[in-house]
Amino acid sequence: MSDHVTGERFSAETRVAKSAWLADEDNPVISRLTQRMADLTGLDMEAAEMLQVANYGIGGQYEPHFDYKLNNDTDYTTRGGRIATILIYMSDVEVGGSTVFPDIGAALRPYKGSAVLWYNLLQNGEEDARTLHAACPVFVGNKWVANKWVRAHGQEFRRRCSLSQMD
């Protein structure tokens, strides 16, 4: 893997994939995609992270993890935690590659052109433990995904209201 800030490569046993980080300024397609995510979710993308594009080849996988806070997150105090994750599937996978949420029993099979959004933080700002997720190993084919992590800063009046105590 490579650090999206420094560009330095490092080994991560929890994730087997290749990834790249793309800024809105890199290409008009990236900018339009970010605007489309803002339009669909109602979230402010000003504090969002760059788009991550990842490829999981044969055996590619990601161990169970949470998205809401990174280790050594220098942006946490200025941009807040990752309030939401937007995951876009850019390819079909012949066998394997599902995104699973073990605590709630959900498995999302990758279908090209589909996307999923989940909130990593509850409306009170606390971390939502139900968002533990993993990328199952790819057995046949290639899995291409794009991720956009939206930070909490600027979302105070944008997140939809809910009557549920859990949200």
CSV table of C-alpha atoms in Angstrom, one decimal:
chain,number,residue,atom,x,y,z
A,1,MET,CA,0.0,0.0,0.0
A,2,SER,CA,1.0,3.6,-0.2
A,3,ASP,CA,0.4,6.5,2.2
A,4,HIS,CA,-1.9,9.0,0.4
A,5,VAL,CA,-0.2,12.0,1.9
A,6,THR,CA,3.5,11.1,1.7
A,7,GLY,CA,3.3,8.6,-1.2
A,8,GLU,CA,5.6,6.3,0.7
A,9,ARG,CA,4.9,2.6,0.3
A,10,PHE,CA,4.3,0.3,3.3
A,11,SER,CA,3.2,-3.2,4.0
A,12,ALA,CA,-0.2,-3.9,5.6
A,13,GLU,CA,-1.1,-7.4,6.5
A,14,THR,CA,-4.7,-6.4,7.2
A,15,ARG,CA,-5.3,-5.4,3.5
A,16,VAL,CA,-4.2,-7.0,0.3
A,17,ALA,CA,-4.9,-4.5,-2.5
A,18,LYS,CA,-3.4,-1.8,-4.6
A,19,SER,CA,-4.7,1.7,-4.2
A,20,ALA,CA,-4.4,5.2,-5.5
A,21,TRP,CA,-5.7,8.6,-4.2
A,22,LEU,CA,-7.3,11.0,-6.7
A,23,ALA,CA,-8.1,14.6,-6.0
A,24,ASP,CA,-11.0,16.5,-7.5
A,25,GLU,CA,-8.5,18.7,-9.3
A,26,ASP,CA,-6.8,15.7,-10.9
A,27,ASN,CA,-9.6,15.2,-13.5
A,28,PRO,CA,-13.0,16.6,-14.3
A,29,VAL,CA,-14.5,13.1,-14.0
A,30,ILE,CA,-13.4,12.9,-10.3
A,31,SER,CA,-14.8,16.4,-9.7
A,32,ARG,CA,-18.2,15.4,-11.3
A,33,LEU,CA,-18.2,12.1,-9.3
A,34,THR,CA,-17.7,14.0,-6.0
A,35,GLN,CA,-20.4,16.5,-6.9
A,36,ARG,CA,-22.8,13.6,-7.7
A,37,MET,CA,-22.0,12.0,-4.3
A,38,ALA,CA,-22.9,15.4,-2.7
A,39,ASP,CA,-26.1,15.6,-4.6
A,40,LEU,CA,-27.2,12.1,-3.8
A,41,THR,CA,-26.3,12.2,-0.1
A,42,GLY,CA,-26.9,15.8,0.8
A,43,LEU,CA,-23.5,15.8,2.5
A,44,ASP,CA,-20.9,18.5,2.2
A,45,MET,CA,-17.8,17.2,0.4
A,46,GLU,CA,-15.5,20.2,1.4
A,47,ALA,CA,-14.1,18.2,4.3
A,48,ALA,CA,-14.2,14.8,2.5
A,49,GLU,CA,-11.0,12.9,1.8
A,50,MET,CA,-9.7,12.4,-1.7
A,51,LEU,CA,-11.2,9.5,-3.7
A,52,GLN,CA,-9.5,6.2,-3.1
A,53,VAL,CA,-9.5,3.7,-6.0
A,54,ALA,CA,-8.5,0.2,-5.0
A,55,ASN,CA,-7.9,-3.0,-6.9
A,56,TYR,CA,-8.2,-6.4,-5.2
A,57,GLY,CA,-6.8,-9.2,-7.4
A,58,ILE,CA,-6.9,-12.9,-6.6
A,59,GLY,CA,-6.6,-13.2,-2.8
A,60,GLY,CA,-7.2,-9.5,-2.3
A,61,GLN,CA,-9.1,-8.8,0.9
A,62,TYR,CA,-9.4,-6.5,3.9
A,63,GLU,CA,-9.7,-7.7,7.5
A,64,PRO,CA,-12.6,-6.5,9.7
A,65,HIS,CA,-12.2,-2.8,10.5
A,66,PHE,CA,-13.9,0.5,11.2
A,67,ASP,CA,-13.7,3.6,9.0
A,68,TYR,CA,-14.6,6.2,11.6
A,69,LYS,CA,-11.1,7.1,12.8
A,70,LEU,CA,-7.6,6.4,11.5
A,71,ASN,CA,-4.6,5.7,13.6
A,72,ASN,CA,-2.4,8.8,13.8
A,73,ASP,CA,-5.1,10.9,12.1
A,74,THR,CA,-3.7,14.4,12.0
A,75,ASP,CA,-6.9,15.8,10.4
A,76,TYR,CA,-9.2,14.5,13.2
A,77,THR,CA,-9.1,17.8,15.2
A,78,THR,CA,-9.8,20.0,12.2
A,79,ARG,CA,-12.1,17.8,10.0
A,80,GLY,CA,-13.6,15.4,12.6
A,81,GLY,CA,-14.1,11.7,12.2
A,82,ARG,CA,-15.3,9.9,9.1
A,83,ILE,CA,-19.0,10.4,9.5
A,84,ALA,CA,-19.9,8.4,6.3
A,85,THR,CA,-18.4,6.0,3.8
A,86,ILE,CA,-19.4,5.9,0.2
A,87,LEU,CA,-18.3,2.7,-1.6
A,88,ILE,CA,-18.7,2.4,-5.3
A,89,TYR,CA,-18.2,-1.0,-7.1
A,90,MET,CA,-16.5,-0.5,-10.4
A,91,SER,CA,-16.4,-4.1,-11.5
A,92,ASP,CA,-18.3,-7.4,-11.1
A,93,VAL,CA,-16.4,-10.1,-9.3
A,94,GLU,CA,-16.9,-13.7,-10.5
A,95,VAL,CA,-16.3,-15.4,-7.1
A,96,GLY,CA,-15.8,-13.7,-3.7
A,97,GLY,CA,-15.1,-10.1,-2.9
A,98,SER,CA,-18.2,-9.3,-1.0
A,99,THR,CA,-18.3,-6.5,1.6
A,100,VAL,CA,-19.6,-8.0,4.9
A,101,PHE,CA,-20.9,-6.4,8.0
A,102,PRO,CA,-20.5,-9.4,10.5
A,103,ASP,CA,-22.3,-7.8,13.5
A,104,ILE,CA,-25.5,-7.1,11.5
A,105,GLY,CA,-25.3,-10.2,9.2
A,106,ALA,CA,-25.1,-8.3,5.9
A,107,ALA,CA,-23.1,-9.3,2.8
A,108,LEU,CA,-22.9,-7.0,-0.2
A,109,ARG,CA,-21.9,-8.6,-3.5
A,110,PRO,CA,-19.9,-6.3,-5.8
A,111,TYR,CA,-21.9,-5.4,-8.9
A,112,LYS,CA,-20.4,-2.9,-11.4
A,113,GLY,CA,-22.1,0.5,-11.1
A,114,SER,CA,-23.7,-0.1,-7.7
A,115,ALA,CA,-22.8,1.8,-4.5
A,116,VAL,CA,-23.5,1.8,-0.8
A,117,LEU,CA,-23.5,4.5,1.8
A,118,TRP,CA,-23.2,4.0,5.5
A,119,TYR,CA,-22.8,6.3,8.5
A,120,ASN,CA,-19.9,5.5,10.7
A,121,LEU,CA,-20.9,7.9,13.5
A,122,LEU,CA,-24.2,8.1,15.3
A,123,GLN,CA,-26.0,11.4,15.2
A,124,ASN,CA,-24.7,12.2,18.7
A,125,GLY,CA,-21.1,11.9,17.2
A,126,GLU,CA,-20.3,8.6,18.9
A,127,GLU,CA,-18.8,5.7,16.9
A,128,ASP,CA,-21.3,3.2,15.6
A,129,ALA,CA,-20.0,-0.3,16.4
A,130,ARG,CA,-22.4,-1.8,13.9
A,131,THR,CA,-20.2,-0.5,11.0
A,132,LEU,CA,-17.5,-3.2,11.5
A,133,HIS,CA,-16.9,-4.4,8.0
A,134,ALA,CA,-14.5,-6.4,5.9
A,135,ALA,CA,-13.7,-7.2,2.2
A,136,CYS,CA,-13.9,-10.9,1.6
A,137,PRO,CA,-11.1,-12.5,-0.5
A,138,VAL,CA,-11.4,-12.4,-4.3
A,139,PHE,CA,-11.3,-16.0,-5.5
A,140,VAL,CA,-11.9,-15.5,-9.3
A,141,GLY,CA,-11.7,-12.2,-11.1
A,142,ASN,CA,-10.7,-8.7,-10.1
A,143,LYS,CA,-12.5,-6.3,-7.7
A,144,TRP,CA,-12.3,-2.5,-8.4
A,145,VAL,CA,-13.8,-0.1,-5.9
A,146,ALA,CA,-13.8,3.6,-5.2
A,147,ASN,CA,-14.2,5.0,-1.7
A,148,LYS,CA,-15.0,8.4,-0.5
A,149,TRP,CA,-14.8,9.1,3.2
A,150,VAL,CA,-16.8,12.1,4.4
A,151,ARG,CA,-15.6,13.9,7.5
A,152,ALA,CA,-17.9,15.2,10.2
A,153,HIS,CA,-16.9,18.9,9.9
A,154,GLY,CA,-19.6,20.8,8.0
A,155,GLN,CA,-22.2,18.1,8.3
A,156,GLU,CA,-24.0,19.5,11.4
A,157,PHE,CA,-27.1,20.5,9.5
A,158,ARG,CA,-26.9,18.2,6.5
A,159,ARG,CA,-27.5,14.7,8.0
A,160,ARG,CA,-31.1,13.6,7.8
A,161,CYS,CA,-33.0,13.5,11.0
A,162,SER,CA,-34.1,10.2,12.6
A,163,LEU,CA,-36.5,9.2,15.3
A,164,SER,CA,-34.5,6.1,16.2
A,165,GLN,CA,-32.4,6.2,19.4
A,166,MET,CA,-29.7,4.2,17.6
A,167,ASP,CA,-29.2,6.7,14.8
